[in-house]
Amino acid sequence: MKRSKITIIGAGHVGATAAHWAMIKNLGDIVLIDIQEGVPQGKGLDLLESSPIAGIDSRITGTNNYAEAKDSDVVIVTAGLPRKPGMSRDDLIAKNTEIVKNVTEQIVKYCPKAFLIIVSNPLDAMVYVVSKVGKFPNNMVVGMAGVLDSARFRTFISEALGVSVEDVSAFVLGGHGDTMVPLPRYCSVGGIPITELLPKEKIEEIVKRTRNGGAEIVNLLKTGSAYYAPSAAAIEMAESYIRDKKRILPCAAYLNGEFGVKGVFVGVLAQIGGNGIEKIIEFPLTDEEKDAFQKSVDHVKELCKVTKV
Ligand code: APR
């Protein structure tokens, strides 16, 4: 069987950690690319040297040369600036639009058929930039945000109830930012909705902490943003594609009329399998949830305009 090839662009905190998760999951061969000379090579070599201990035969290469990404099955884009305390993800837009545009031109050149997972922020706008500049099929471009936001949500629910994270199912819709829409009514523990298990005030507290989950970590780190959970989330999406698992994962996918929205990449529940985004899962929303989702979509549209792409 042919081994999968995963290219990770940006060998910083998120990129290098994603390479680590991909190696541990034995997803295939990994190419780490960065503009900084020596950094992808050094991190790639260090990872490769950990593979005998991990017992995994992944070929891991670090490079500044995009030609080495040729014919990758999956490309994960993490290139770009992270935020610092006091910054919103949206504050990164000008600089990261330029970086992501350049990166996209290289993807077009070397791996136009890959499944593309975008992680750079502001997420929803960067997915738009990749799609617009690269003109890839809409089912082959997706943004990583929902799996991360939902993982934060699940962590806090499991802590509040003292139960295993494995038994907590939860997801958020909408953009990756202040307008994200956590949906407590669809979150459950062992199949029981959390609205039956936790008081309203506690759920509100958890929703608020989830919405500020990224900022909470930026404020603690002071020099950058989260990377263990974001990279794990991106690799969960990559795995579903590579292994055709058909997972239902919250992610920024292209909407073509679903939920009454057309022509926008925004956070929804999507099925990821061997054909990329295979399906968007639609389900009923209350008027309040619809309003919150629409506000989030409007914000994403505004951000996309700011990119001037
Ligand atoms: N091509 C390739 N790599 C680039 C480019 C480029 N044009 N421009 C910048 N980079 C690299 C940087 O050299 C750096 O190594 O992107 C890497 C980013 O790494 P970090 O600064 O450690 O940032 P990180 O925490 O990994 O976050 C990356 O993901 O979660 C988002 O908001 C976050 O936008 C940020 C991105």
PDB file of N, CA and C and ligand atoms in Angstrom, residues 9-15 33-36 66 78-83 92 96 99 103 119-121 225-226, ligand 1:
ATOM      1  N   ILE A   9       3.010  23.201   6.315  1.00  0.00           N
ATOM      2  CA  ILE A   9       3.676  24.464   5.978  1.00  0.00           C
ATOM      3  C   ILE A   9       3.646  25.384   7.196  1.00  0.00           C
ATOM      4  N   GLY A  10       4.856  25.812   7.602  1.00  0.00           N
ATOM      5  CA  GLY A  10       5.019  26.532   8.861  1.00  0.00           C
ATOM      6  C   GLY A  10       5.523  25.505   9.870  1.00  0.00           C
ATOM      7  N   ALA A  11       6.807  25.620  10.224  1.00  0.00           N
ATOM      8  CA  ALA A  11       7.380  24.650  11.169  1.00  0.00           C
ATOM      9  C   ALA A  11       7.529  25.284  12.550  1.00  0.00           C
ATOM     10  N   GLY A  12       6.569  26.141  12.896  1.00  0.00           N
ATOM     11  CA  GLY A  12       6.585  26.782  14.216  1.00  0.00           C
ATOM     12  C   GLY A  12       5.931  25.873  15.244  1.00  0.00           C
ATOM     13  N   HIS A  13       5.295  26.506  16.230  1.00  0.00           N
ATOM     14  CA  HIS A  13       4.711  25.710  17.323  1.00  0.00           C
ATOM     15  C   HIS A  13       3.626  24.762  16.818  1.00  0.00           C
ATOM     16  N   VAL A  14       2.681  25.299  16.055  1.00  0.00           N
ATOM     17  CA  VAL A  14       1.570  24.445  15.605  1.00  0.00           C
ATOM     18  C   VAL A  14       2.078  23.414  14.589  1.00  0.00           C
ATOM     19  N   GLY A  15       2.886  23.874  13.642  1.00  0.00           N
ATOM     20  CA  GLY A  15       3.340  22.997  12.563  1.00  0.00           C
ATOM     21  C   GLY A  15       4.180  21.835  13.075  1.00  0.00           C
ATOM     22  N   ILE A  33       7.760  22.402   6.095  1.00  0.00           N
ATOM     23  CA  ILE A  33       8.329  23.505   5.297  1.00  0.00           C
ATOM     24  C   ILE A  33       8.218  24.826   6.059  1.00  0.00           C
ATOM     25  N   ASP A  34       9.260  25.635   5.969  1.00  0.00           N
ATOM     26  CA  ASP A  34       9.223  26.957   6.602  1.00  0.00           C
ATOM     27  C   ASP A  34      10.139  27.884   5.807  1.00  0.00           C
ATOM     28  N   ILE A  35       9.940  29.204   5.963  1.00  0.00           N
ATOM     29  CA  ILE A  35      10.866  30.111   5.288  1.00  0.00           C
ATOM     30  C   ILE A  35      12.167  30.275   6.065  1.00  0.00           C
ATOM     31  N   GLN A  36      12.124  30.018   7.347  1.00  0.00           N
ATOM     32  CA  GLN A  36      13.356  30.171   8.151  1.00  0.00           C
ATOM     33  C   GLN A  36      14.315  29.034   7.841  1.00  0.00           C
ATOM     34  N   TYR A  66       9.701  24.139  -1.563  1.00  0.00           N
ATOM     35  CA  TYR A  66       8.346  23.619  -1.762  1.00  0.00           C
ATOM     36  C   TYR A  66       8.291  22.432  -2.728  1.00  0.00           C
ATOM     37  N   THR A  78       0.019  26.142   8.426  1.00  0.00           N
ATOM     38  CA  THR A  78       0.119  26.795   9.744  1.00  0.00           C
ATOM     39  C   THR A  78       1.036  28.019   9.668  1.00  0.00           C
ATOM     40  N   ALA A  79       1.444  28.394   8.463  1.00  0.00           N
ATOM     41  CA  ALA A  79       2.352  29.546   8.326  1.00  0.00           C
ATOM     42  C   ALA A  79       1.617  30.821   8.721  1.00  0.00           C
ATOM     43  N   GLY A  80       2.321  31.686   9.407  1.00  0.00           N
ATOM     44  CA  GLY A  80       1.717  32.972   9.767  1.00  0.00           C
ATOM     45  C   GLY A  80       2.004  33.337  11.194  1.00  0.00           C
ATOM     46  N   LEU A  81       1.663  34.587  11.532  1.00  0.00           N
ATOM     47  CA  LEU A  81       1.930  35.054  12.892  1.00  0.00           C
ATOM     48  C   LEU A  81       0.870  34.527  13.848  1.00  0.00           C
ATOM     49  N   PRO A  82       1.312  34.173  15.084  1.00  0.00           N
ATOM     50  CA  PRO A  82       0.327  33.897  16.133  1.00  0.00           C
ATOM     51  C   PRO A  82       0.009  35.207  16.858  1.00  0.00           C
ATOM     52  N   ARG A  83      -1.055  35.227  17.665  1.00  0.00           N
ATOM     53  CA  ARG A  83      -1.327  36.480  18.379  1.00  0.00           C
ATOM     54  C   ARG A  83      -0.596  36.553  19.708  1.00  0.00           C
ATOM     55  N   LEU A  92      -4.533  39.827  13.061  1.00  0.00           N
ATOM     56  CA  LEU A  92      -3.435  39.210  12.287  1.00  0.00           C
ATOM     57  C   LEU A  92      -3.684  39.284  10.787  1.00  0.00           C
ATOM     58  N   ASN A  96      -1.018  37.963   7.770  1.00  0.00           N
ATOM     59  CA  ASN A  96      -1.247  36.554   7.446  1.00  0.00           C
ATOM     60  C   ASN A  96      -1.892  36.354   6.073  1.00  0.00           C
ATOM     61  N   ILE A  99       1.088  36.174   3.767  1.00  0.00           N
ATOM     62  CA  ILE A  99       1.805  34.893   3.921  1.00  0.00           C
ATOM     63  C   ILE A  99       0.998  33.751   3.291  1.00  0.00           C
ATOM     64  N   VAL A 103       1.907  31.158   0.216  1.00  0.00           N
ATOM     65  CA  VAL A 103       1.906  29.713   0.456  1.00  0.00           C
ATOM     66  C   VAL A 103       0.963  29.020  -0.544  1.00  0.00           C
ATOM     67  N   VAL A 119      -4.957  26.282   9.120  1.00  0.00           N
ATOM     68  CA  VAL A 119      -4.939  26.516  10.565  1.00  0.00           C
ATOM     69  C   VAL A 119      -4.616  27.987  10.877  1.00  0.00           C
ATOM     70  N   SER A 120      -3.934  28.675   9.947  1.00  0.00           N
ATOM     71  CA  SER A 120      -3.515  30.060  10.190  1.00  0.00           C
ATOM     72  C   SER A 120      -4.733  30.944  10.471  1.00  0.00           C
ATOM     73  N   ASN A 121      -4.528  31.925  11.327  1.00  0.00           N
ATOM     74  CA  ASN A 121      -5.625  32.826  11.718  1.00  0.00           C
ATOM     75  C   ASN A 121      -5.539  34.194  11.060  1.00  0.00           C
ATOM     76  N   SER A 225       0.490  31.692  20.855  1.00  0.00           N
ATOM     77  CA  SER A 225      -0.827  31.121  21.126  1.00  0.00           C
ATOM     78  C   SER A 225      -0.762  29.603  21.247  1.00  0.00           C
ATOM     79  N   ALA A 226      -1.927  29.012  21.499  1.00  0.00           N
ATOM     80  CA  ALA A 226      -2.011  27.574  21.760  1.00  0.00           C
ATOM     81  C   ALA A 226      -1.477  26.759  20.592  1.00  0.00           C
TER      82      ALA A 226
HETATM   83  N1  APR B   1       6.126  30.288   4.349  1.00  0.00           N
HETATM   84  C1  APR B   1       6.377  29.299   5.244  1.00  0.00           C
HETATM   85  N2  APR B   1       6.423  29.521   6.573  1.00  0.00           N
HETATM   86  C2  APR B   1       6.218  30.754   7.017  1.00  0.00           C
HETATM   87  C3  APR B   1       5.955  31.839   6.139  1.00  0.00           C
HETATM   88  C4  APR B   1       5.917  31.546   4.737  1.00  0.00           C
HETATM   89  N3  APR B   1       5.670  32.497   3.842  1.00  0.00           N
HETATM   90  N4  APR B   1       5.807  32.941   6.881  1.00  0.00           N
HETATM   91  C5  APR B   1       5.966  32.587   8.179  1.00  0.00           C
HETATM   92  N5  APR B   1       6.221  31.274   8.256  1.00  0.00           N
HETATM   93  C6  APR B   1       6.499  30.451   9.439  1.00  0.00           C
HETATM   94  C7  APR B   1       7.362  31.154  10.475  1.00  0.00           C
HETATM   95  O1  APR B   1       8.732  31.176  10.086  1.00  0.00           O
HETATM   96  C8  APR B   1       7.099  30.296  11.718  1.00  0.00           C
HETATM   97  O2  APR B   1       8.063  29.256  11.861  1.00  0.00           O
HETATM   98  O3  APR B   1       5.307  30.139  10.149  1.00  0.00           O
HETATM   99  C9  APR B   1       5.710  29.683  11.456  1.00  0.00           C
HETATM  100  C10 APR B   1       4.677  30.102  12.459  1.00  0.00           C
HETATM  101  O4  APR B   1       5.049  29.545  13.668  1.00  0.00           O
HETATM  102  P1  APR B   1       4.827  30.268  15.087  1.00  0.00           P
HETATM  103  O5  APR B   1       5.297  31.673  15.007  1.00  0.00           O
HETATM  104  O6  APR B   1       5.374  29.361  16.132  1.00  0.00           O
HETATM  105  O7  APR B   1       3.220  30.338  15.188  1.00  0.00           O
HETATM  106  P2  APR B   1       2.238  29.153  15.628  1.00  0.00           P
HETATM  107  O8  APR B   1       1.974  29.221  17.066  1.00  0.00           O
HETATM  108  O9  APR B   1       2.706  27.889  15.017  1.00  0.00           O
HETATM  109  O10 APR B   1       0.900  29.631  14.881  1.00  0.00           O
HETATM  110  C11 APR B   1       0.796  29.605  13.477  1.00  0.00           C
HETATM  111  O11 APR B   1      -1.537  29.053  13.496  1.00  0.00           O
HETATM  112  O12 APR B   1      -3.027  28.870  15.250  1.00  0.00           O
HETATM  113  C12 APR B   1      -2.553  29.696  14.234  1.00  0.00           C
HETATM  114  O13 APR B   1      -2.921  31.938  15.042  1.00  0.00           O
HETATM  115  C13 APR B   1      -1.945  30.966  14.756  1.00  0.00           C
HETATM  116  O14 APR B   1      -1.740  32.116  12.651  1.00  0.00           O
HETATM  117  C14 APR B   1      -1.033  31.376  13.625  1.00  0.00           C
HETATM  118  C15 APR B   1      -0.590  30.024  13.040  1.00  0.00           C
END
